[in-house]
Short mmCIF file of C-alpha atoms in Angstrom, two decimals:
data_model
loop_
_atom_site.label_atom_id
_atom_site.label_comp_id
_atom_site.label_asym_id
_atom_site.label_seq_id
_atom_site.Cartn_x
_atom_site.Cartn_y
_atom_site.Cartn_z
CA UNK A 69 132.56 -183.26 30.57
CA UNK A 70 131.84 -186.20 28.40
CA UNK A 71 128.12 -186.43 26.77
CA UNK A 72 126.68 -188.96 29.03
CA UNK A 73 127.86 -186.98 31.83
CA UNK A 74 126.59 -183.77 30.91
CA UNK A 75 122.56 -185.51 29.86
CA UNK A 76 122.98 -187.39 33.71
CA UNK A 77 123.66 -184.08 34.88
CA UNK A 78 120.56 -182.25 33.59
CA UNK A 79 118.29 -185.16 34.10
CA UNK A 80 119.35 -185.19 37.74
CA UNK A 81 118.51 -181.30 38.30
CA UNK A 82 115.46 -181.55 36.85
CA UNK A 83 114.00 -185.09 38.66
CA UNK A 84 115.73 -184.12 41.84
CA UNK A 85 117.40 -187.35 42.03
CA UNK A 86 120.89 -187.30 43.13
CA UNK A 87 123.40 -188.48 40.22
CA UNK A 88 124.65 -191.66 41.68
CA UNK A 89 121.20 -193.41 42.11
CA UNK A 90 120.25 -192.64 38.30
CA UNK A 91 119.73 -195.94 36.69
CA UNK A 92 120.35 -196.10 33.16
CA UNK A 93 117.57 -198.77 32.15
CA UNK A 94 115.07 -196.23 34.20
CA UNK A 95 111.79 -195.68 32.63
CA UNK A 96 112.10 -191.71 32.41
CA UNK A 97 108.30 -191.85 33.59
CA UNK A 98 108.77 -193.05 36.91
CA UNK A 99 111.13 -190.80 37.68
CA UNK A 100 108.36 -188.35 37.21
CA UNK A 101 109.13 -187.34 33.98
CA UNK A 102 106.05 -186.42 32.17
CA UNK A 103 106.08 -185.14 28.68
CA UNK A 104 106.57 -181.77 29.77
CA UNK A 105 109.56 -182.13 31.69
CA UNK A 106 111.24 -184.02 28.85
CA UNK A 107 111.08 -181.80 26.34
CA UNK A 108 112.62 -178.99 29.09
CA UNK A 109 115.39 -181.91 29.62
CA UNK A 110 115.69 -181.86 25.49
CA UNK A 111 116.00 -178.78 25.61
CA UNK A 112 118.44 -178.39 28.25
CA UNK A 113 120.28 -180.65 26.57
CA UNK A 114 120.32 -179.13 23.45
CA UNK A 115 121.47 -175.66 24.96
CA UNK A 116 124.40 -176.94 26.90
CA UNK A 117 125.44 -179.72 24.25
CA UNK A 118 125.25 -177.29 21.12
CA UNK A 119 122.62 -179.96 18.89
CA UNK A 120 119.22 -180.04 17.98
CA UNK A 121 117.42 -183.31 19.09
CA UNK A 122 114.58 -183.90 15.96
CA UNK A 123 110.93 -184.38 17.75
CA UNK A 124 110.80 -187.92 16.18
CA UNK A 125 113.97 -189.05 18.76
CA UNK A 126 112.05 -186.65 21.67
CA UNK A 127 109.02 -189.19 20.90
CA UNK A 128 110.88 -192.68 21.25
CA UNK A 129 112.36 -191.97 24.83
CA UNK A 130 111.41 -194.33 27.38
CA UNK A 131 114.22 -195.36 28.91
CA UNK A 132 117.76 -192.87 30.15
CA UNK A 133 120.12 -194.66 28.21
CA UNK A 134 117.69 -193.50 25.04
CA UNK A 135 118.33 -189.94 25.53
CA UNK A 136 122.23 -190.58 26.27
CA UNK A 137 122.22 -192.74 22.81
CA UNK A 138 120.57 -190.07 20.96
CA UNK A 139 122.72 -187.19 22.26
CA UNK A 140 126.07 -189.22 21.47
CA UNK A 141 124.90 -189.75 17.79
CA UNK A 142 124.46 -186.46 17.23
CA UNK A 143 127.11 -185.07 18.97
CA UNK A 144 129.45 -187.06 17.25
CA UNK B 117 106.93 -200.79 46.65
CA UNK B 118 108.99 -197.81 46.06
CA UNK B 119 108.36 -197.20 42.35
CA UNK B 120 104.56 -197.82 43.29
CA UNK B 121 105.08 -195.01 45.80
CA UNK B 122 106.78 -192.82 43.72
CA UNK B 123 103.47 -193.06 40.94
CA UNK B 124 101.26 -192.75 43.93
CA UNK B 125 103.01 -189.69 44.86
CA UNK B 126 102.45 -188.45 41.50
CA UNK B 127 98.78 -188.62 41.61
CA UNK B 128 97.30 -185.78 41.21
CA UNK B 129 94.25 -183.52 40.11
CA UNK B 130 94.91 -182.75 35.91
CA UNK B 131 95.68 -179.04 34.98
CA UNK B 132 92.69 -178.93 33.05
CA UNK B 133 90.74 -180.05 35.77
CA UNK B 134 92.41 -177.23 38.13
CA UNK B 135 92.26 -175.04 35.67
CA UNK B 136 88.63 -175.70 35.44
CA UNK B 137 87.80 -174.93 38.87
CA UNK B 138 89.44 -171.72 39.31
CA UNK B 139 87.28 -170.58 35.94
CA UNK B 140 84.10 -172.13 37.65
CA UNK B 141 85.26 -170.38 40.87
CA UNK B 142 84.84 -167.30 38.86
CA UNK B 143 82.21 -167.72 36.84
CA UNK B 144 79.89 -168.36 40.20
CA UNK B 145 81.09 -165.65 41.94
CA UNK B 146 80.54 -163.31 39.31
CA UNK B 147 77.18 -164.72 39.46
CA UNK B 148 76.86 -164.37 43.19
CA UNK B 149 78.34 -160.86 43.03
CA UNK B 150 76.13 -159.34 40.32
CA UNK B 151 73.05 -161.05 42.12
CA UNK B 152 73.65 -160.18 45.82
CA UNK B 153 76.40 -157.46 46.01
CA UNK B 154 74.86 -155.04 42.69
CA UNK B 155 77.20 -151.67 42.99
CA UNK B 156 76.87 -149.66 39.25
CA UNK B 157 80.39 -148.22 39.80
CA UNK B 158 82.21 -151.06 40.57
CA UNK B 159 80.25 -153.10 37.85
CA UNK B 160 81.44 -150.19 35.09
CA UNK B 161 85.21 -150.21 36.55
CA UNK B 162 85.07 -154.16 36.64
CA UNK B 163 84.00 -153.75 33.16
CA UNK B 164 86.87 -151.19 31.75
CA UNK B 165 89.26 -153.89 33.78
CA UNK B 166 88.50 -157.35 32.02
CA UNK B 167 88.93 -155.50 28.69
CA UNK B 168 91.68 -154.10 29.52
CA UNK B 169 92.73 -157.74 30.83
CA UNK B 170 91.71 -159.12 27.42
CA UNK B 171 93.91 -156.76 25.38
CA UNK B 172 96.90 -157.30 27.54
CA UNK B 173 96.49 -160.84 29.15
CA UNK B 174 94.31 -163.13 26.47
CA UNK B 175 95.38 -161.04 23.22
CA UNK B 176 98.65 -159.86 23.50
CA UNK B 177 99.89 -162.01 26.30
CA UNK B 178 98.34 -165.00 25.54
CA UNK B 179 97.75 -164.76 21.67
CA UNK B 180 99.89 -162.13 19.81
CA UNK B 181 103.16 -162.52 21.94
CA UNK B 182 103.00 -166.28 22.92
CA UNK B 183 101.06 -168.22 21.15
CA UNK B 184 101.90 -166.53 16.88
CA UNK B 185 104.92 -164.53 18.04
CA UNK B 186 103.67 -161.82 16.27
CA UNK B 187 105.52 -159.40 18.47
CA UNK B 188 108.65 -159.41 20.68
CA UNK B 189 108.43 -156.83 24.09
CA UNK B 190 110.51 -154.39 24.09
CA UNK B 191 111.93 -155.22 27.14
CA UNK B 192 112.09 -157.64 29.91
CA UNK B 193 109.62 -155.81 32.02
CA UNK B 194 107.02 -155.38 29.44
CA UNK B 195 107.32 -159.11 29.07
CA UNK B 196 106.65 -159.81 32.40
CA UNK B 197 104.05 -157.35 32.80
CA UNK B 198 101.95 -159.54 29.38
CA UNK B 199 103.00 -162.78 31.30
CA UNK B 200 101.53 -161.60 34.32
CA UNK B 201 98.17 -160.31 32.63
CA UNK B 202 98.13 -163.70 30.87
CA UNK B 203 98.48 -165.80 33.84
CA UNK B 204 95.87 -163.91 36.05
CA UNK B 205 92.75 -164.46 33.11
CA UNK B 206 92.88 -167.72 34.12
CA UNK B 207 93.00 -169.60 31.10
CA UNK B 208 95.89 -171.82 32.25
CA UNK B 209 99.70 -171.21 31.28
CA UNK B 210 101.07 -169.63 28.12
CA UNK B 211 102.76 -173.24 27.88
CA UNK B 212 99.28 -174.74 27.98
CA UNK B 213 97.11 -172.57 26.58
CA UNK B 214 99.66 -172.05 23.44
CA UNK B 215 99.76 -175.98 23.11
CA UNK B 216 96.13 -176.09 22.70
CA UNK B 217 95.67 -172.66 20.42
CA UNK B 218 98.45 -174.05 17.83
CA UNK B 219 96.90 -177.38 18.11
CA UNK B 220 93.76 -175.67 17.08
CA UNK B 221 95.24 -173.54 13.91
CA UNK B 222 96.77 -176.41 12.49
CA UNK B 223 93.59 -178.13 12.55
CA UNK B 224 90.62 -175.84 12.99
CA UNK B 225 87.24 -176.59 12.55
CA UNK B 226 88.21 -180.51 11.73
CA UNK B 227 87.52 -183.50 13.55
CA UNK B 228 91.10 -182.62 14.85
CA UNK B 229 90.36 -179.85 16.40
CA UNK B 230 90.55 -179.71 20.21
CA UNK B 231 87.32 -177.18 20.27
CA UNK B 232 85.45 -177.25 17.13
CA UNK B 233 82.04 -175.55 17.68
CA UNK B 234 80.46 -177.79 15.22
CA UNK B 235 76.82 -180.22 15.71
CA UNK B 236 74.61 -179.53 18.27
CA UNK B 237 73.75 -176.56 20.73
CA UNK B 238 74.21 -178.80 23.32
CA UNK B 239 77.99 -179.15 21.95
CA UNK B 240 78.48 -175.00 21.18
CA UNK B 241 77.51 -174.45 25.30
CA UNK B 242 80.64 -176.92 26.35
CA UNK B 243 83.09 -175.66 23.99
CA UNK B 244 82.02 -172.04 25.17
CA UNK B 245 82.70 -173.38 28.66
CA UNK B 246 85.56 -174.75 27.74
CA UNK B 247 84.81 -178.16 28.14
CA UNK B 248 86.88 -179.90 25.27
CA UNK B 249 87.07 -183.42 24.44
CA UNK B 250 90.39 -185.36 25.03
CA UNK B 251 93.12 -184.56 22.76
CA UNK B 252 96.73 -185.31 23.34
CA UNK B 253 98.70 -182.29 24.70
CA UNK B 254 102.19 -182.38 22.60
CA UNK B 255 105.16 -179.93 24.91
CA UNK B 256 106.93 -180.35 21.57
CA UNK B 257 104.49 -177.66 19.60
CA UNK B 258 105.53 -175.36 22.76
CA UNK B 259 109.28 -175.56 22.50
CA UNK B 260 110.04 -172.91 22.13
CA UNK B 261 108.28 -171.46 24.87
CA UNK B 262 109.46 -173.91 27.37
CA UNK B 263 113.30 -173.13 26.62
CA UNK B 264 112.14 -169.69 27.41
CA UNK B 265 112.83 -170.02 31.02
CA UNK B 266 110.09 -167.33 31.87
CA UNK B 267 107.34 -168.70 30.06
CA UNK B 268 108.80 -171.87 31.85
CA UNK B 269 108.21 -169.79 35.51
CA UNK B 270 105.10 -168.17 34.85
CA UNK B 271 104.06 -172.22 33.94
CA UNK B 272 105.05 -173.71 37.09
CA UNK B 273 104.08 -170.83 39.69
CA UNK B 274 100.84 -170.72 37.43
CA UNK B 275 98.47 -171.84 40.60
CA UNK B 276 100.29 -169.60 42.91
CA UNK B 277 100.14 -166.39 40.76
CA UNK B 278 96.10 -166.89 39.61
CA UNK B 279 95.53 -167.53 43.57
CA UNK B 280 97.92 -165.31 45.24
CA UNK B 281 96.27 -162.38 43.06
CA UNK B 282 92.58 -163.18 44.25
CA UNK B 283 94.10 -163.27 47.96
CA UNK B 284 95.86 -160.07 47.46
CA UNK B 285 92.08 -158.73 45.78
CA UNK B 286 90.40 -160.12 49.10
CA UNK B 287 92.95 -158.55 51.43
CA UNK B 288 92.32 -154.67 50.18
CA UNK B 289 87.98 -155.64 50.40
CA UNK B 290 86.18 -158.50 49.64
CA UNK B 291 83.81 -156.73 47.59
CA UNK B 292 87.21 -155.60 45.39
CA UNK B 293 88.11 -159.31 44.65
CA UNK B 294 84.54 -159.89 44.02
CA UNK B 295 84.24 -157.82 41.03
CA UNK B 296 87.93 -156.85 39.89
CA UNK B 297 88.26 -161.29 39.42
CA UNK B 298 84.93 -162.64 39.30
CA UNK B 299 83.25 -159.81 37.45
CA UNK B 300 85.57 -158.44 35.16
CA UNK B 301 86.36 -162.40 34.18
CA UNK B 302 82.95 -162.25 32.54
CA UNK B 303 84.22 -159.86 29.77
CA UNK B 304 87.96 -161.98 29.79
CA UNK B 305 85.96 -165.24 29.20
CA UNK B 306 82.93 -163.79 27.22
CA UNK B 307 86.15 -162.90 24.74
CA UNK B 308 87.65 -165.98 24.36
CA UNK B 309 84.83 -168.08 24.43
CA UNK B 310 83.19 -165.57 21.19
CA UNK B 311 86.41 -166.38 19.64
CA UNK B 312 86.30 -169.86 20.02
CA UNK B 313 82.59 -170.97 18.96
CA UNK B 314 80.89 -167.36 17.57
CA UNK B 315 83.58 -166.29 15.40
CA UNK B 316 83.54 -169.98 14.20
CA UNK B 317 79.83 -170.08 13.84
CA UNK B 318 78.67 -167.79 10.29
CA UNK B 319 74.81 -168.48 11.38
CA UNK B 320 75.47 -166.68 14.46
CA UNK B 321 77.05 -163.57 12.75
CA UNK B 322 76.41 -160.24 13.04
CA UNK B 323 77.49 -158.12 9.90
CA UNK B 324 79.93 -160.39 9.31
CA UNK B 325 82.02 -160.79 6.61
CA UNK B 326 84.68 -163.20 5.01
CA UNK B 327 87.92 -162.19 3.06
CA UNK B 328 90.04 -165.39 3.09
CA UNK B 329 87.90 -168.63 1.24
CA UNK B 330 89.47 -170.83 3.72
CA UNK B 331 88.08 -173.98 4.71
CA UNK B 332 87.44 -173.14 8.23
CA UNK B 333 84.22 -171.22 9.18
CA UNK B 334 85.85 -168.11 10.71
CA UNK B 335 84.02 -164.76 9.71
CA UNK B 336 85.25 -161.03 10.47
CA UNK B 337 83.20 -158.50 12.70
CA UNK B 338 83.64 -154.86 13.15
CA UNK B 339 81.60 -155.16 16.32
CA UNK B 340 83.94 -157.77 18.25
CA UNK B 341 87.11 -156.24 16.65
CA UNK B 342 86.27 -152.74 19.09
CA UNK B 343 85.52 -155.32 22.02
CA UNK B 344 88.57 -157.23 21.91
CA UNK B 345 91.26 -155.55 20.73
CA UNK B 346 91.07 -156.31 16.97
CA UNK B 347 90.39 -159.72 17.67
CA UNK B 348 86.95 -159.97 15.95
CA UNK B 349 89.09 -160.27 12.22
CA UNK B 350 88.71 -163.71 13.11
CA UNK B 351 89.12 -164.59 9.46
CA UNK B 352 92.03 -162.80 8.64
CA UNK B 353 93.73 -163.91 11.61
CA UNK B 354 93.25 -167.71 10.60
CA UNK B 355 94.76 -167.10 7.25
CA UNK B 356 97.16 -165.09 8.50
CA UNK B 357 98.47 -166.24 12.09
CA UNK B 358 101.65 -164.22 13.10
CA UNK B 359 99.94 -160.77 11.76
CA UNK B 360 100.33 -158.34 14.88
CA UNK B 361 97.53 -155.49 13.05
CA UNK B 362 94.97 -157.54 11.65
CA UNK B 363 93.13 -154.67 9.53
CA UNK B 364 93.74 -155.27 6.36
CA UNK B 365 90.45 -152.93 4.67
CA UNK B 366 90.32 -149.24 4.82
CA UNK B 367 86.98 -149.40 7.30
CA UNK B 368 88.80 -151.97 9.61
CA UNK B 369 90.75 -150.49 12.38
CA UNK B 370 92.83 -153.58 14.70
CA UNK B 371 93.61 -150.65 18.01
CA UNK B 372 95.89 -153.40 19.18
CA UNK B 373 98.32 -152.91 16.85
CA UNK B 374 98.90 -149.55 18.11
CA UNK B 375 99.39 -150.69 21.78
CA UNK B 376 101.69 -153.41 20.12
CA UNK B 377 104.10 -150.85 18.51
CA UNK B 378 104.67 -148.96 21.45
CA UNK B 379 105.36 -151.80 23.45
CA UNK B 380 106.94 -153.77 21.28
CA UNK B 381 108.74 -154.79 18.26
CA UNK B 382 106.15 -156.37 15.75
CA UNK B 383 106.70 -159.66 13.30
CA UNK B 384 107.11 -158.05 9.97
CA UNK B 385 103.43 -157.34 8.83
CA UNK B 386 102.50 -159.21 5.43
CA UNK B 387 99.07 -160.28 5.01
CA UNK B 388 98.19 -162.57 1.99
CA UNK B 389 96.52 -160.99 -0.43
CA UNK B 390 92.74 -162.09 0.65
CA UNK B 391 89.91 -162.99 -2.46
CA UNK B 392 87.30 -161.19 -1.94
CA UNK B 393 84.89 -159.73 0.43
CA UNK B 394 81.87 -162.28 1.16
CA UNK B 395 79.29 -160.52 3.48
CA UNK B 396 77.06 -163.34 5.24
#
């Protein structure tokens, strides 16, 4: 599973939302993502991708594709 | 329409405010209780329960284990068991209590500091009812806790778990939940709220003393160091966070570290070297 699959994946358990109605340009906060819920998405993320996300990147999510951009760059 | 919906559906009452309420909740009925329903036994039992709540839930649950990781349980059990006493003092979630108490070391008795028991009488009253004013809560100080998935279930059952435990109270008598919450929350909250202004305040100190020259205003007392668990070496523990047996003198004597090595496995214990002993 690629990276952008596996962040869809976690942000779908956690919002509820089922994966094909995800929309990329999605402000994270109307999916009911408070602050709270993305740092458990971080660090979701973090566990199943193997990285550490720095709290400055955690801080300039607003939209979904922000959190799949940040993962790929430091993934790769 | 539907992303208006979807925010609509997300209004809600803040944890604080909740949080406030159930702590008002107790704070009248303990009130109510002690006025209208006096019983000397129960009073002294509710009494030898909220310490015993204090050491377990607010300073080893809450403080030692969550908030300064001064200690790791033994086992998972034991864990639970703090979480548990932590939860059902009322002071919200290890998440968000922890947010606010690291908040608070970084930045104590600044203009950055979520409860700084500084100005007016007026101001000392709200902070010892807990009534803060805005500051940005920041999941990121508490990561560590949230990846800890139960921290992370004690958090989101927290409403269920303080409620379901007065219920349970109420079911065995009334008169039970009536002092063994309400009551016995006097000594949980009379704790934490001496910690938070008193210990802060050096006017207000009785036999206190200072080891640490730091520039916050926290002061040591034998006194509240018997009431609460070793707590009262308010001083020491500011310059020294993650210390799990805050004695450090020959005539001070922290009983919590005891409980803390049988239970569990402490942070290595070394204490700055403090300057000297200031009495006020």
């Amino acid at each position: 599973m690629n990276v952008k699959d596996t962040v869809l994946k976690i942000i779908s358990a956690e919002t509820k939302t089922p994966l094909k109605e995800i929309d990329l340009k999605a402000d994270i906060r109307d999916m009911g993502v408070d602050s709270l819920a993305t740092v458990e998405i971080v660090v979701a993320i973090e566990e199943q991708l193997g990285i550490e996300i720095p709290e400055d990147s955690v801080n300039e999510i607003i939209v979904i594709e922000d959190i799949i951009e940040i993962c790929q760059n430091l993934h790769s | 329409m539907q992303k208006h919906l979807k925010k609509f559906g997300r209004f809600n009452l803040s944890n604080n405010f909740k949080i406030k309420v159930v702590q008002a909740f107790a704070y009248l009925g303990a009130v109510a209780t002690l006025i209208f329903w006096w019983d000397t036994t129960l009073f002294i039992l509710a009494m030898i329960w909220g310490w015993l709540l204090t050491g377990f839930g607010s300073s080893m649950g809450l403080h030692k284990m969550s908030a300064h990781r001064s200690f790791k349980p033994k086992n998972r059990f034991i864990k639970l068991f703090l979480l548990f006493m932590g939860t059902i003092v009322s002071m919200g979630s290890t998440i968000y209590w922890c947010d606010t108490h690291r908040l608070h070391h970084g930045t104590s008795d600044s203009d950055k500091d979520p409860h700084p028991p500084r100005g007016s009488l007026w101001n000392k009253i709200k902070i010892w009812f807990y009534y803060f004013k805005p500051y940005k809560i920041e999941p990121m100080r508490v990561k560590d806790l949230i990846a800890d998935k139960d921290h992370m279930w004690f958090h989101k059952n927290y409403y269920k778990i303080v409620i379901g435990w007065i219920v349970l109270l109420g079911l065995i008598d009334l008169k039970i939940a009536a002092y063994f919450y309400c009551v016995s929350m006097l000594y949980v909250f009379f704790g934490i709220s001496y910690i938070t202004v008193v210990a802060h305040v050096p006017k207000l100190a009785v036999r206190g003393y200072r080891l640490f020259n730091s520039t916050d205003y926290t002061y040591n007392s034998h006194l509240f160091a018997w009431l609460l668990w070793g707590e009262g070496y308010h001083n020491t523990h500011h310059n020294n966070p993650r210390l799990y047996n805050l004695a450090l003198l020959p005539d001070e004597f922290d009983y919590s570290a005891k409980v803390i090595e049988t239970i569990g496995i402490p942070f290595e214990q070394k204490p700055k070297k403090f300057d000297t002993i200031v009495r006020l």
